[in-house]
PDB file of N, CA, C and O in Angstrom:
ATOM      1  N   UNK A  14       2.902   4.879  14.696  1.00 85.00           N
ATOM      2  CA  UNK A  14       2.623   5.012  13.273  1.00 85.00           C
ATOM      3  C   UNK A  14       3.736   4.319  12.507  1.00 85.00           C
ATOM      4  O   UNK A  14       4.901   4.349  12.904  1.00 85.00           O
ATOM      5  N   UNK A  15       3.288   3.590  11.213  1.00 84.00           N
ATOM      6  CA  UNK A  15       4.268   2.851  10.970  1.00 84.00           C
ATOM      7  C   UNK A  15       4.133   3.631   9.169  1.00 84.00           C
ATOM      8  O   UNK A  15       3.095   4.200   8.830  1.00 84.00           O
ATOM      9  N   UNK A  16       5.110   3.531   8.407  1.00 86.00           N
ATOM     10  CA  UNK A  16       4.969   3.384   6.630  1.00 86.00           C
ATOM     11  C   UNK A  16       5.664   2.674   6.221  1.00 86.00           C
ATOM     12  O   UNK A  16       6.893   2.746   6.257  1.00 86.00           O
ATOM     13  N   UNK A  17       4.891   1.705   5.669  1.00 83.00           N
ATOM     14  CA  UNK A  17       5.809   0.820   5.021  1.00 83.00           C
ATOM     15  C   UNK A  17       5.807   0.866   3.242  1.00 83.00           C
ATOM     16  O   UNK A  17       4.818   1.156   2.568  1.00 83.00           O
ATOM     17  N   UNK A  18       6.975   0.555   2.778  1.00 84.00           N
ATOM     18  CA  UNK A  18       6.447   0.578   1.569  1.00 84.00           C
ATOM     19  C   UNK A  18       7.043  -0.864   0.362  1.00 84.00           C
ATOM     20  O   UNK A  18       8.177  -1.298   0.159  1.00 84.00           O
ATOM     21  N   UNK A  19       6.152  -1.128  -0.025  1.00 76.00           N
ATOM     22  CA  UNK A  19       5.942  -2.448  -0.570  1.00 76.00           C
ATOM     23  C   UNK A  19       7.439  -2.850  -1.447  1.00 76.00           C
ATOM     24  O   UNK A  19       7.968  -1.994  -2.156  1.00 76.00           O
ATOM     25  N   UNK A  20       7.863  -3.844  -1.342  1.00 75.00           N
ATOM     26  CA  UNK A  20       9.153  -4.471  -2.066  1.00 75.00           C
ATOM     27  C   UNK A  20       9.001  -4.321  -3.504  1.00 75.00           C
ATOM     28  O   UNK A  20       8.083  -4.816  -4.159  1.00 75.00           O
ATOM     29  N   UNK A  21      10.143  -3.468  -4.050  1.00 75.00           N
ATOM     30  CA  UNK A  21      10.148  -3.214  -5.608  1.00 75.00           C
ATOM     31  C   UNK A  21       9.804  -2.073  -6.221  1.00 75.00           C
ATOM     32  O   UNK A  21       9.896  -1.808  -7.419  1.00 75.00           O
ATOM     33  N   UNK A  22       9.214  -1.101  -4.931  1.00 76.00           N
ATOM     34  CA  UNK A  22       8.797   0.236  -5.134  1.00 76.00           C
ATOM     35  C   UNK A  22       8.742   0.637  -6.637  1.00 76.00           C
ATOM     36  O   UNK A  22       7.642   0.723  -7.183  1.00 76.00           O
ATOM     37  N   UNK A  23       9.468   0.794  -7.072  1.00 77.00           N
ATOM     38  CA  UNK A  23       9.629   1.193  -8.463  1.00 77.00           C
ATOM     39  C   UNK A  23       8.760   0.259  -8.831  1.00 77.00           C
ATOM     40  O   UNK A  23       8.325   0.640  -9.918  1.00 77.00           O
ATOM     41  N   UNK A  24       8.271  -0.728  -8.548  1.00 75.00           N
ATOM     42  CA  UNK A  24       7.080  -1.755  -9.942  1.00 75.00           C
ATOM     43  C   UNK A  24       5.939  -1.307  -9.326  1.00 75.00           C
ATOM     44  O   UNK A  24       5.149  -0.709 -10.055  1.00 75.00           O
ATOM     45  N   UNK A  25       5.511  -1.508  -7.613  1.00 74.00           N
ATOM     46  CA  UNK A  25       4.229  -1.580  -7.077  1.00 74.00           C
ATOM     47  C   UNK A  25       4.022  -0.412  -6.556  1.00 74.00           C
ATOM     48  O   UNK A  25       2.797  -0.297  -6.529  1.00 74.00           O
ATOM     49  N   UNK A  26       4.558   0.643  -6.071  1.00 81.00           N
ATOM     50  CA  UNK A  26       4.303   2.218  -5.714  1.00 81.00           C
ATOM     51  C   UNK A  26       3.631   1.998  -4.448  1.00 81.00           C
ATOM     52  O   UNK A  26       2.968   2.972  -4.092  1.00 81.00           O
ATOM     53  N   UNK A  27       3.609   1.036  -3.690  1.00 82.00           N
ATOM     54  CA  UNK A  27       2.460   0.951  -2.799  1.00 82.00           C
ATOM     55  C   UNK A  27       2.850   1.404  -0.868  1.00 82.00           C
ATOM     56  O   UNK A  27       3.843   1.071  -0.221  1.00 82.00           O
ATOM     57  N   UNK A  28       2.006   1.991  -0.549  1.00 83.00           N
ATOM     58  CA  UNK A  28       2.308   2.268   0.618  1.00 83.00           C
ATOM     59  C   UNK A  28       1.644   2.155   1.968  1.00 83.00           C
ATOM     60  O   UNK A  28       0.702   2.879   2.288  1.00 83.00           O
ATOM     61  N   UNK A  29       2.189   1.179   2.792  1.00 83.00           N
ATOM     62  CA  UNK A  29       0.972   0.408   4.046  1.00 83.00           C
ATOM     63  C   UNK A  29       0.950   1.724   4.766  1.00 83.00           C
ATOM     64  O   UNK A  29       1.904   2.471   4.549  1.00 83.00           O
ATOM     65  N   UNK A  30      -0.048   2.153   5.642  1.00 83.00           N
ATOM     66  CA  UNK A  30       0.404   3.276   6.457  1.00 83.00           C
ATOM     67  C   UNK A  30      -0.790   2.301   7.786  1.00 83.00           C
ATOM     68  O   UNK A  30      -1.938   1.914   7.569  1.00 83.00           O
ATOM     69  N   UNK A  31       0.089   2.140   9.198  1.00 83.00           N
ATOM     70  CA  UNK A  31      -0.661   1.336   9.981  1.00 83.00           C
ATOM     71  C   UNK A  31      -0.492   2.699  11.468  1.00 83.00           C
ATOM     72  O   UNK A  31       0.478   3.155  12.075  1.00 83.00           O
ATOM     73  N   UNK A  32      -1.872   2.914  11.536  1.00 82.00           N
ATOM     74  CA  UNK A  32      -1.722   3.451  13.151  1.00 82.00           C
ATOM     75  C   UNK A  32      -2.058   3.024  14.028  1.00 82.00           C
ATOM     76  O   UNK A  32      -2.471   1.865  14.066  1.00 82.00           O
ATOM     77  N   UNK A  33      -1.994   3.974  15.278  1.00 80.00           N
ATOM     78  CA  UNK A  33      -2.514   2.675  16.391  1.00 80.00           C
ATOM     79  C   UNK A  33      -3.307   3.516  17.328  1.00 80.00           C
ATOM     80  O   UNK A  33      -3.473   4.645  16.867  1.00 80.00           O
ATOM     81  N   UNK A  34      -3.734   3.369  18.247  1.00 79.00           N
ATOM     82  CA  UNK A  34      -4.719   4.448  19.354  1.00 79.00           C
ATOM     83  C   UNK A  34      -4.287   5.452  19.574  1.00 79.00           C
ATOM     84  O   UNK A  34      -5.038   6.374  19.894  1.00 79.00           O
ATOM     85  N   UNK A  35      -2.460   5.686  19.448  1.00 85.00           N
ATOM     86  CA  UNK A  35      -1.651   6.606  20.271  1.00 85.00           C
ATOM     87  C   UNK A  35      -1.474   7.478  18.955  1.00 85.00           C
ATOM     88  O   UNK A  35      -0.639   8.299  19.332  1.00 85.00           O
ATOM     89  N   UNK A  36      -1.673   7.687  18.056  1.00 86.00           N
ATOM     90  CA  UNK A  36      -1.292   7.980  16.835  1.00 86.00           C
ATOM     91  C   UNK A  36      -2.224   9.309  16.573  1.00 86.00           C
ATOM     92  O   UNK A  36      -3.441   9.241  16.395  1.00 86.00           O
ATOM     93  N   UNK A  37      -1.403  10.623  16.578  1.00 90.00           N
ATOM     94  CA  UNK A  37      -2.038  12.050  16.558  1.00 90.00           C
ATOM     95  C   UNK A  37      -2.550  11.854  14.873  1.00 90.00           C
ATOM     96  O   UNK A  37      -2.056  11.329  13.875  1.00 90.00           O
ATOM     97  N   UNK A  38      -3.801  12.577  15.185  1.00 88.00           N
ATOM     98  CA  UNK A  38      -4.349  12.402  13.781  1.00 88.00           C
ATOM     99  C   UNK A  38      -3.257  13.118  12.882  1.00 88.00           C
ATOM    100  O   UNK A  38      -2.819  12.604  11.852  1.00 88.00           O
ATOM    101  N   UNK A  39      -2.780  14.592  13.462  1.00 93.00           N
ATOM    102  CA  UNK A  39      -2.441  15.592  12.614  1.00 93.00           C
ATOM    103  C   UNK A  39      -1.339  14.550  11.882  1.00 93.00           C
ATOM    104  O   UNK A  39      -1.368  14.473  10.654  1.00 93.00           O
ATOM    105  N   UNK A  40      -0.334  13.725  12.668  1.00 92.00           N
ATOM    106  CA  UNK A  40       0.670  12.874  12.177  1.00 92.00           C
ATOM    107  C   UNK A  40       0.386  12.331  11.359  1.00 92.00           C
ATOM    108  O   UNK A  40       1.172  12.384  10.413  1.00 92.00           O
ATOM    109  N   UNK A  41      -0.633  11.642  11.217  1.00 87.00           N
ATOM    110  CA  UNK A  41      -1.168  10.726  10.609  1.00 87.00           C
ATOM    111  C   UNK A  41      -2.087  11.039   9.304  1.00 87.00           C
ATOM    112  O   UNK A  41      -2.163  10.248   8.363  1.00 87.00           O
ATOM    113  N   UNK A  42      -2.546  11.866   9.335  1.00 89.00           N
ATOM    114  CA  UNK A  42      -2.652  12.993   8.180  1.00 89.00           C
ATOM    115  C   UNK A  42      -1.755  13.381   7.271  1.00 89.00           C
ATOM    116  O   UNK A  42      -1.798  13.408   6.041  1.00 89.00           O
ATOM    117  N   UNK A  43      -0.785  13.733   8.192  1.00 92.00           N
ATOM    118  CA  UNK A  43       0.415  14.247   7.229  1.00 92.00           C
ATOM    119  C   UNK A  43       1.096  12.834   6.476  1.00 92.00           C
ATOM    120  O   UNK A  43       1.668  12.876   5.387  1.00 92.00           O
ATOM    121  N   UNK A  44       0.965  11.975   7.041  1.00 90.00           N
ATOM    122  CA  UNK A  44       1.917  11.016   6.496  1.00 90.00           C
ATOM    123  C   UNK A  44       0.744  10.120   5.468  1.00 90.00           C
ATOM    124  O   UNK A  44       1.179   9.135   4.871  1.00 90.00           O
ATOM    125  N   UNK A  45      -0.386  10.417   5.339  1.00 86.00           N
ATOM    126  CA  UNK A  45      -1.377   9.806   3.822  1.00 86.00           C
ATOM    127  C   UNK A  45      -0.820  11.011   3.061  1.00 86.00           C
ATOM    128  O   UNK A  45      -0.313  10.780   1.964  1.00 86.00           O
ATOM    129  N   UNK A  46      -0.849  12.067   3.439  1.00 89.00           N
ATOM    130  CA  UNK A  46      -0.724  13.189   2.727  1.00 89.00           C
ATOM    131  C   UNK A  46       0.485  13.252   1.496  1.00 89.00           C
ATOM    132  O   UNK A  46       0.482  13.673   0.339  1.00 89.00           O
ATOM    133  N   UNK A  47       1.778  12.438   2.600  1.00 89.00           N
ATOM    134  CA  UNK A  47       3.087  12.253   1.696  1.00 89.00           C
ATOM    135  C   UNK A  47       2.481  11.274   0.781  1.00 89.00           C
ATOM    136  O   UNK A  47       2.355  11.606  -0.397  1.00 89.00           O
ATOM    137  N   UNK A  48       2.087  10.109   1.166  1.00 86.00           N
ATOM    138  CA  UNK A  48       1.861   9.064   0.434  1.00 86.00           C
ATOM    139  C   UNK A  48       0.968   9.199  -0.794  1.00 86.00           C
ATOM    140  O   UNK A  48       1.063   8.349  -1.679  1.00 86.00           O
ATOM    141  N   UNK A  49      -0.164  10.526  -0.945  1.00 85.00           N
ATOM    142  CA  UNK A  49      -0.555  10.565  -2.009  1.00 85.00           C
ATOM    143  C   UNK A  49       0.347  11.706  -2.848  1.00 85.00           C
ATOM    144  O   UNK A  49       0.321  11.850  -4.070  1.00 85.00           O
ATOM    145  N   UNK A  50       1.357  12.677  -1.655  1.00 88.00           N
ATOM    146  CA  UNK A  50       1.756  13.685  -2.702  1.00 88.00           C
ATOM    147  C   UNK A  50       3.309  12.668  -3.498  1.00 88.00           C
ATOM    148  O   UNK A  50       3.727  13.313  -4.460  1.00 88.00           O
ATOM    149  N   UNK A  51       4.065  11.453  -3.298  1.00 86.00           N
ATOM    150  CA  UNK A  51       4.364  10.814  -4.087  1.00 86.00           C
ATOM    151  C   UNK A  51       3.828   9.589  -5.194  1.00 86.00           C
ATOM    152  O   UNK A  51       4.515   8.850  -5.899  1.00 86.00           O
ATOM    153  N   UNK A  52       2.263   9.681  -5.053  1.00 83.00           N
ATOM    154  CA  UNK A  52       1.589   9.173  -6.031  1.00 83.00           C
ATOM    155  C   UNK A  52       1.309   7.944  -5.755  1.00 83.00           C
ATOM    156  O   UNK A  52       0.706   7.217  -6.544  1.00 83.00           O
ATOM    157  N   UNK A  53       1.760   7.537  -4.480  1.00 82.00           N
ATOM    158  CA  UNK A  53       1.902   6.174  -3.875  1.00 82.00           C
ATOM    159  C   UNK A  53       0.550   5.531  -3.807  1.00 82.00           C
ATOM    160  O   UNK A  53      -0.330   6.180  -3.242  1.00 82.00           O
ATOM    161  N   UNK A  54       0.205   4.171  -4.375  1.00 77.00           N
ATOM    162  CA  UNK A  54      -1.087   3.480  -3.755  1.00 77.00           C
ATOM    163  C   UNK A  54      -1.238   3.678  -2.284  1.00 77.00           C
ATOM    164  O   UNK A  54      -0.230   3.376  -1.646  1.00 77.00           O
ATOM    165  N   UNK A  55      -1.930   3.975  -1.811  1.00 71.00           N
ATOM    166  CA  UNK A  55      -2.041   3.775  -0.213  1.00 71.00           C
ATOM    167  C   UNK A  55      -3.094   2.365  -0.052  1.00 71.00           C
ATOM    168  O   UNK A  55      -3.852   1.825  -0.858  1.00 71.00           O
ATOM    169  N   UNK A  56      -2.597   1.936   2.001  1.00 66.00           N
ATOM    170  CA  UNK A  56      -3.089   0.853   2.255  1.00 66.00           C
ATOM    171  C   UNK A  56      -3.537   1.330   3.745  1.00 66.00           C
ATOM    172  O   UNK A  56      -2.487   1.343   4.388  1.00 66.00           O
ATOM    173  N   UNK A  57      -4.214   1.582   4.282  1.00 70.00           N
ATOM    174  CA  UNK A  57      -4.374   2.409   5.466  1.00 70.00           C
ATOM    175  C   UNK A  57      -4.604   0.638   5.904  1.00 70.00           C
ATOM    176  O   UNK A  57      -5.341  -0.196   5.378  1.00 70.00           O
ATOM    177  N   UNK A  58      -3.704   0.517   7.002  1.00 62.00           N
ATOM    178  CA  UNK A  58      -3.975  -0.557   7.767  1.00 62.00           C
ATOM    179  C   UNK A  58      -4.163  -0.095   9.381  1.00 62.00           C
ATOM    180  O   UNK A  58      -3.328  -0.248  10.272  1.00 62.00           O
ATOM    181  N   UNK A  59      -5.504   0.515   9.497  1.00 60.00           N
ATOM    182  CA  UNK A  59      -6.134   1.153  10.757  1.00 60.00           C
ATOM    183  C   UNK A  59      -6.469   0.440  12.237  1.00 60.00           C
ATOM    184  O   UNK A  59      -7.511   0.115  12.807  1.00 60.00           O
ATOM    185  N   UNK A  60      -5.581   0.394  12.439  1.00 55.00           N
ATOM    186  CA  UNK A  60      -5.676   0.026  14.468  1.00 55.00           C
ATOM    187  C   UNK A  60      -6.065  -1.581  14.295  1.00 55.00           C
ATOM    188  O   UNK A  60      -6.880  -2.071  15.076  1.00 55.00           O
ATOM    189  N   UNK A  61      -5.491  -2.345  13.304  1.00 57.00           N
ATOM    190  CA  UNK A  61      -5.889  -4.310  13.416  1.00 57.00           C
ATOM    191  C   UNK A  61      -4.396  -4.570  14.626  1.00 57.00           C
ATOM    192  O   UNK A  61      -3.170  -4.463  14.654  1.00 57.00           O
ATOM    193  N   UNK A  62      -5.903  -5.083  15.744  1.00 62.00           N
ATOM    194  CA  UNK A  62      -4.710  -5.672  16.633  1.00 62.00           C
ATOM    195  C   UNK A  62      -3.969  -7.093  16.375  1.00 62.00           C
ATOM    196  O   UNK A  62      -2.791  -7.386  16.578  1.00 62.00           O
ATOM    197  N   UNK A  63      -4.890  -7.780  15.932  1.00 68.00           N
ATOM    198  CA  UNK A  63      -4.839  -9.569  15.643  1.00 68.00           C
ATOM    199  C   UNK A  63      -3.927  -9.289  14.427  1.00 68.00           C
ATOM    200  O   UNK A  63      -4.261  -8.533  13.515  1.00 68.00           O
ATOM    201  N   UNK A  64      -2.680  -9.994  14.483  1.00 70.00           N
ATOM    202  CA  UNK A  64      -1.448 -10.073  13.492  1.00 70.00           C
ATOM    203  C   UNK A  64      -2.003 -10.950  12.501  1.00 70.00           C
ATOM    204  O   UNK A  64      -1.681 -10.679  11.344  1.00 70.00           O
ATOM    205  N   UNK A  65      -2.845 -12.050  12.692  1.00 75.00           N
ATOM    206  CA  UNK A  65      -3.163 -12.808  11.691  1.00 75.00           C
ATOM    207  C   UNK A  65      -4.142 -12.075  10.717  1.00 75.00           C
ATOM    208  O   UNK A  65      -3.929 -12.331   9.532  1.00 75.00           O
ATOM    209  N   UNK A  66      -5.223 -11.175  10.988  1.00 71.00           N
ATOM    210  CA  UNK A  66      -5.752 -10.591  10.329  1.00 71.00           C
ATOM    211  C   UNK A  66      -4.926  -9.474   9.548  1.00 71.00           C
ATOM    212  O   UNK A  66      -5.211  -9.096   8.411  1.00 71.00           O
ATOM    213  N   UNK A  67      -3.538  -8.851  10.550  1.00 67.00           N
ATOM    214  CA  UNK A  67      -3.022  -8.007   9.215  1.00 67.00           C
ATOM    215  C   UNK A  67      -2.061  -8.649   8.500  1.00 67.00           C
ATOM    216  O   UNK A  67      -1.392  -7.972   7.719  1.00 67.00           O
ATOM    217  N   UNK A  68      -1.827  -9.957   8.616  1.00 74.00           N
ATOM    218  CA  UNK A  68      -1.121 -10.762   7.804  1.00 74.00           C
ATOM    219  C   UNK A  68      -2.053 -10.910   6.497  1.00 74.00           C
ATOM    220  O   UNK A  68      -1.672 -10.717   5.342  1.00 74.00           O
ATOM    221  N   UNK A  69      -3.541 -11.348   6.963  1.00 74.00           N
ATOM    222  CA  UNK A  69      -4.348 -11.885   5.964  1.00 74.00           C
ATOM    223  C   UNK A  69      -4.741 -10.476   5.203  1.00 74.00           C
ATOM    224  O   UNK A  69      -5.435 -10.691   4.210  1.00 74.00           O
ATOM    225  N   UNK A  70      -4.478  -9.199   5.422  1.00 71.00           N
ATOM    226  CA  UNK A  70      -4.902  -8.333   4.994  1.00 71.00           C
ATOM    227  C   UNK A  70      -3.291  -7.833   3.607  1.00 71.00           C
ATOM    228  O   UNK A  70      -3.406  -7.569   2.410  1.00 71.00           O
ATOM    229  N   UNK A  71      -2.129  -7.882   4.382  1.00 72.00           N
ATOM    230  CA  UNK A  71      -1.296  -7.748   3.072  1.00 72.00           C
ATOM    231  C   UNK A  71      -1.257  -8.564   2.437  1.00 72.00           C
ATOM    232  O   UNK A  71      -0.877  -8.188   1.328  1.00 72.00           O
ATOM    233  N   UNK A  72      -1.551 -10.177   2.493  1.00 75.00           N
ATOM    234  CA  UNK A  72      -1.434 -10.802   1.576  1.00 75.00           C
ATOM    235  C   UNK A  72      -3.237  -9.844  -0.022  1.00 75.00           C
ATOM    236  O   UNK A  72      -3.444  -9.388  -1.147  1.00 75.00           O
ATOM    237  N   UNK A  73      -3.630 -10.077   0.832  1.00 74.00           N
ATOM    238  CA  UNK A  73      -4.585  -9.316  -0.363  1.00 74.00           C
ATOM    239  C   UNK A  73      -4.572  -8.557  -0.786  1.00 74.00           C
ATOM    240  O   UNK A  73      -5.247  -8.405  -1.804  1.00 74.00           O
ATOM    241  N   UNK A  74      -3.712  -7.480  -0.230  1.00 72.00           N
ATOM    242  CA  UNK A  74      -3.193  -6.278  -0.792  1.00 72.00           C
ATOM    243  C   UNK A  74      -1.908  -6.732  -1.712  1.00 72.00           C
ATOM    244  O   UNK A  74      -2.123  -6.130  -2.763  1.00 72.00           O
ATOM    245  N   UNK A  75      -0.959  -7.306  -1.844  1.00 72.00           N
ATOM    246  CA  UNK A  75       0.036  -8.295  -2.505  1.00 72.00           C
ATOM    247  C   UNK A  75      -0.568  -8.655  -3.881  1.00 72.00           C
ATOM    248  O   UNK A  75      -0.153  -8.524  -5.032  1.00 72.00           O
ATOM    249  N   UNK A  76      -1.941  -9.263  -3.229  1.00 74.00           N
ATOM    250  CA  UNK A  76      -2.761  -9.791  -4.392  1.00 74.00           C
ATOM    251  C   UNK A  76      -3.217  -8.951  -5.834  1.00 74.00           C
ATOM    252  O   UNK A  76      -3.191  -9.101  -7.055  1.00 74.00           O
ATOM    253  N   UNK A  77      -3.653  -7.959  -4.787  1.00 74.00           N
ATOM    254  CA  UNK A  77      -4.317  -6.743  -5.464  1.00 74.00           C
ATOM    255  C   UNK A  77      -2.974  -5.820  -6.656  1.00 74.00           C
ATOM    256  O   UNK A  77      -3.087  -5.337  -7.783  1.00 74.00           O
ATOM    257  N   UNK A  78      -2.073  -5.908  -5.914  1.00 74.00           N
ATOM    258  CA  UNK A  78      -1.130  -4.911  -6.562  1.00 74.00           C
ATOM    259  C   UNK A  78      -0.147  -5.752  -7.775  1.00 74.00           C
ATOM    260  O   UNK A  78       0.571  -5.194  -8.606  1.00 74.00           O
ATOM    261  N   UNK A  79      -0.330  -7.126  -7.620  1.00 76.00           N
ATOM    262  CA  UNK A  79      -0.137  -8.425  -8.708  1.00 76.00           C
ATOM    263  C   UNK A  79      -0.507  -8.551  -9.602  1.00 76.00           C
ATOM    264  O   UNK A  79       0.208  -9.035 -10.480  1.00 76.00           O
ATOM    265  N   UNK A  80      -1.954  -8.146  -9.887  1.00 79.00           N
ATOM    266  CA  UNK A  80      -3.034  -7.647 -10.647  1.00 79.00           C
ATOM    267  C   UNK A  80      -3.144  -7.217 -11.565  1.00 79.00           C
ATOM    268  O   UNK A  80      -3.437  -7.590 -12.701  1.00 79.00           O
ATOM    269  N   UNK A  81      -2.768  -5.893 -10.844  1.00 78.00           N
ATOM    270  CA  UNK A  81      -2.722  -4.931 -11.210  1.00 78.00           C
ATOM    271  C   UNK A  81      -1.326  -4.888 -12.510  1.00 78.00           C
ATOM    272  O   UNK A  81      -1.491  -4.764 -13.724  1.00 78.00           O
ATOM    273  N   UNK A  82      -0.069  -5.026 -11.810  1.00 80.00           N
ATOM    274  CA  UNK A  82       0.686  -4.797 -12.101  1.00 80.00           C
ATOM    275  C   UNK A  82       0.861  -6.292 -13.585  1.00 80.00           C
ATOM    276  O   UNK A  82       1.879  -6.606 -14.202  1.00 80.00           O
ATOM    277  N   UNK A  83      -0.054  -6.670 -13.662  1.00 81.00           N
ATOM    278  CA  UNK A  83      -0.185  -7.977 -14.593  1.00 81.00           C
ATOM    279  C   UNK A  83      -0.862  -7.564 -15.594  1.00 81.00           C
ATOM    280  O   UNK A  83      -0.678  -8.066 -16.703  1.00 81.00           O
ATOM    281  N   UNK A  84      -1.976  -6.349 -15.344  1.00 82.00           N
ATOM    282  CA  UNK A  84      -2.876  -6.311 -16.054  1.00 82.00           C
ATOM    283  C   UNK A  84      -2.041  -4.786 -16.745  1.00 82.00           C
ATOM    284  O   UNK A  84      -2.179  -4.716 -17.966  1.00 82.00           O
ATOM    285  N   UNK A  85      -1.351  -3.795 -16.210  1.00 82.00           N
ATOM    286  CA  UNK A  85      -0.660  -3.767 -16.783  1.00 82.00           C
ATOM    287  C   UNK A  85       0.939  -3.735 -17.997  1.00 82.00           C
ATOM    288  O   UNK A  85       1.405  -3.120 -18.956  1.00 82.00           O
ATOM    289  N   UNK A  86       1.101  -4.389 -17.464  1.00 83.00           N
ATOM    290  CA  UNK A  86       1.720  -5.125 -18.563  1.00 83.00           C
ATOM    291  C   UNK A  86       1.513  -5.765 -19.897  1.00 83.00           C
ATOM    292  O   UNK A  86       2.215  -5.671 -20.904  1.00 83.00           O
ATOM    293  N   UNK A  87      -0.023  -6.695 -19.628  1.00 85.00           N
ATOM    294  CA  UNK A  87      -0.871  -6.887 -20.503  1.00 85.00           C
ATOM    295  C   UNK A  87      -1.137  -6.090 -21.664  1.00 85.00           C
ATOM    296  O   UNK A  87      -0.955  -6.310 -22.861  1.00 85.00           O
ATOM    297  N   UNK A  88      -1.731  -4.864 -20.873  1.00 84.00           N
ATOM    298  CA  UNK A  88      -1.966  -3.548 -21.591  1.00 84.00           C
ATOM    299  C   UNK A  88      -0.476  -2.661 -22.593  1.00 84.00           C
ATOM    300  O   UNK A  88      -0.538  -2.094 -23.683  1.00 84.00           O
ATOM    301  N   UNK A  89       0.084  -2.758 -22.164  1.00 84.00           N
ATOM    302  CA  UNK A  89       1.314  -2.687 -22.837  1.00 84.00           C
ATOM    303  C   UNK A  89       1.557  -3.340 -23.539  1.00 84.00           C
ATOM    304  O   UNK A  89       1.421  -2.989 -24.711  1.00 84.00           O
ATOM    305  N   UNK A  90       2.026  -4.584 -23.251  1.00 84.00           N
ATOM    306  CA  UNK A  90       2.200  -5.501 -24.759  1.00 84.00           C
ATOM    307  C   UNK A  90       1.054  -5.502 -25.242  1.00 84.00           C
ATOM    308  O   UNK A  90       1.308  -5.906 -26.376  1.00 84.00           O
ATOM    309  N   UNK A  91      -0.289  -5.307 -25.205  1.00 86.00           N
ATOM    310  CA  UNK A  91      -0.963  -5.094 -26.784  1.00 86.00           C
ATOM    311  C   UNK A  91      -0.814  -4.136 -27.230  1.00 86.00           C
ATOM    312  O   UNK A  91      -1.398  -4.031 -28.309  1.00 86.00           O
ATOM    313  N   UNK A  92      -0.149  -3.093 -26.856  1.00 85.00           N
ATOM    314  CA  UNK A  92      -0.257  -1.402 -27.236  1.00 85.00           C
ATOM    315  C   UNK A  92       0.938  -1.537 -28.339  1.00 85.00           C
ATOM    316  O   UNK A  92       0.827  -0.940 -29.410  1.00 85.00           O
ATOM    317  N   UNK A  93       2.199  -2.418 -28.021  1.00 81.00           N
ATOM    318  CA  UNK A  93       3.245  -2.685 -28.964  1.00 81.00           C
ATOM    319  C   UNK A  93       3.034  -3.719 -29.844  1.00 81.00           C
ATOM    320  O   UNK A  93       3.917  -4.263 -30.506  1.00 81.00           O
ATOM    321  N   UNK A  94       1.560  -4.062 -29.855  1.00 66.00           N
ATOM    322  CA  UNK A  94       0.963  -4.778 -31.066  1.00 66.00           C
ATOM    323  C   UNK A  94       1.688  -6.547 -31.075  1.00 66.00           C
ATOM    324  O   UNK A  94       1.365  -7.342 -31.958  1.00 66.00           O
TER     325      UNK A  94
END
């Protein structure tokens, strides 16, 4: 079981959580569990063996949380008019 959590924490809140075959659910439970009881985006990256696919999978998650984090900002500066 791995948690990773995304560079800049404080901007993107985001949190990979990757298991693997060997990985007790109860563990693995508990540790989404932290990740939503600190409010964290979660990214369940579930048993991808092929590295290129979980490469191609954080980059879209990267993407996603870019976005996000663009859109608000956006939202903010129109709120300060």
């Amino acid at each position: 079981l791995a948690l990773h959590f995304a560079n800049e924490i404080w901007k993107f809140n985001t949190a990979e959580i990757m298991r693997t075959p060997k990985t007790d659910e109860t563990v693995f439970d508990t540790v989404v569990q932290f990740a939503k009881d600190i409010e964290a985006k979660r990214a369940v990256l579930d048993q991808i063996e092929d590295e290129g696919e979980r490469t191609k999978l954080r980059k879209q998650i990267a993407l996603m949380e870019l976005k996000r984090a663009m859109a608000a900002e956006q939202r903010s500066r129109s709120m300060r008019g």
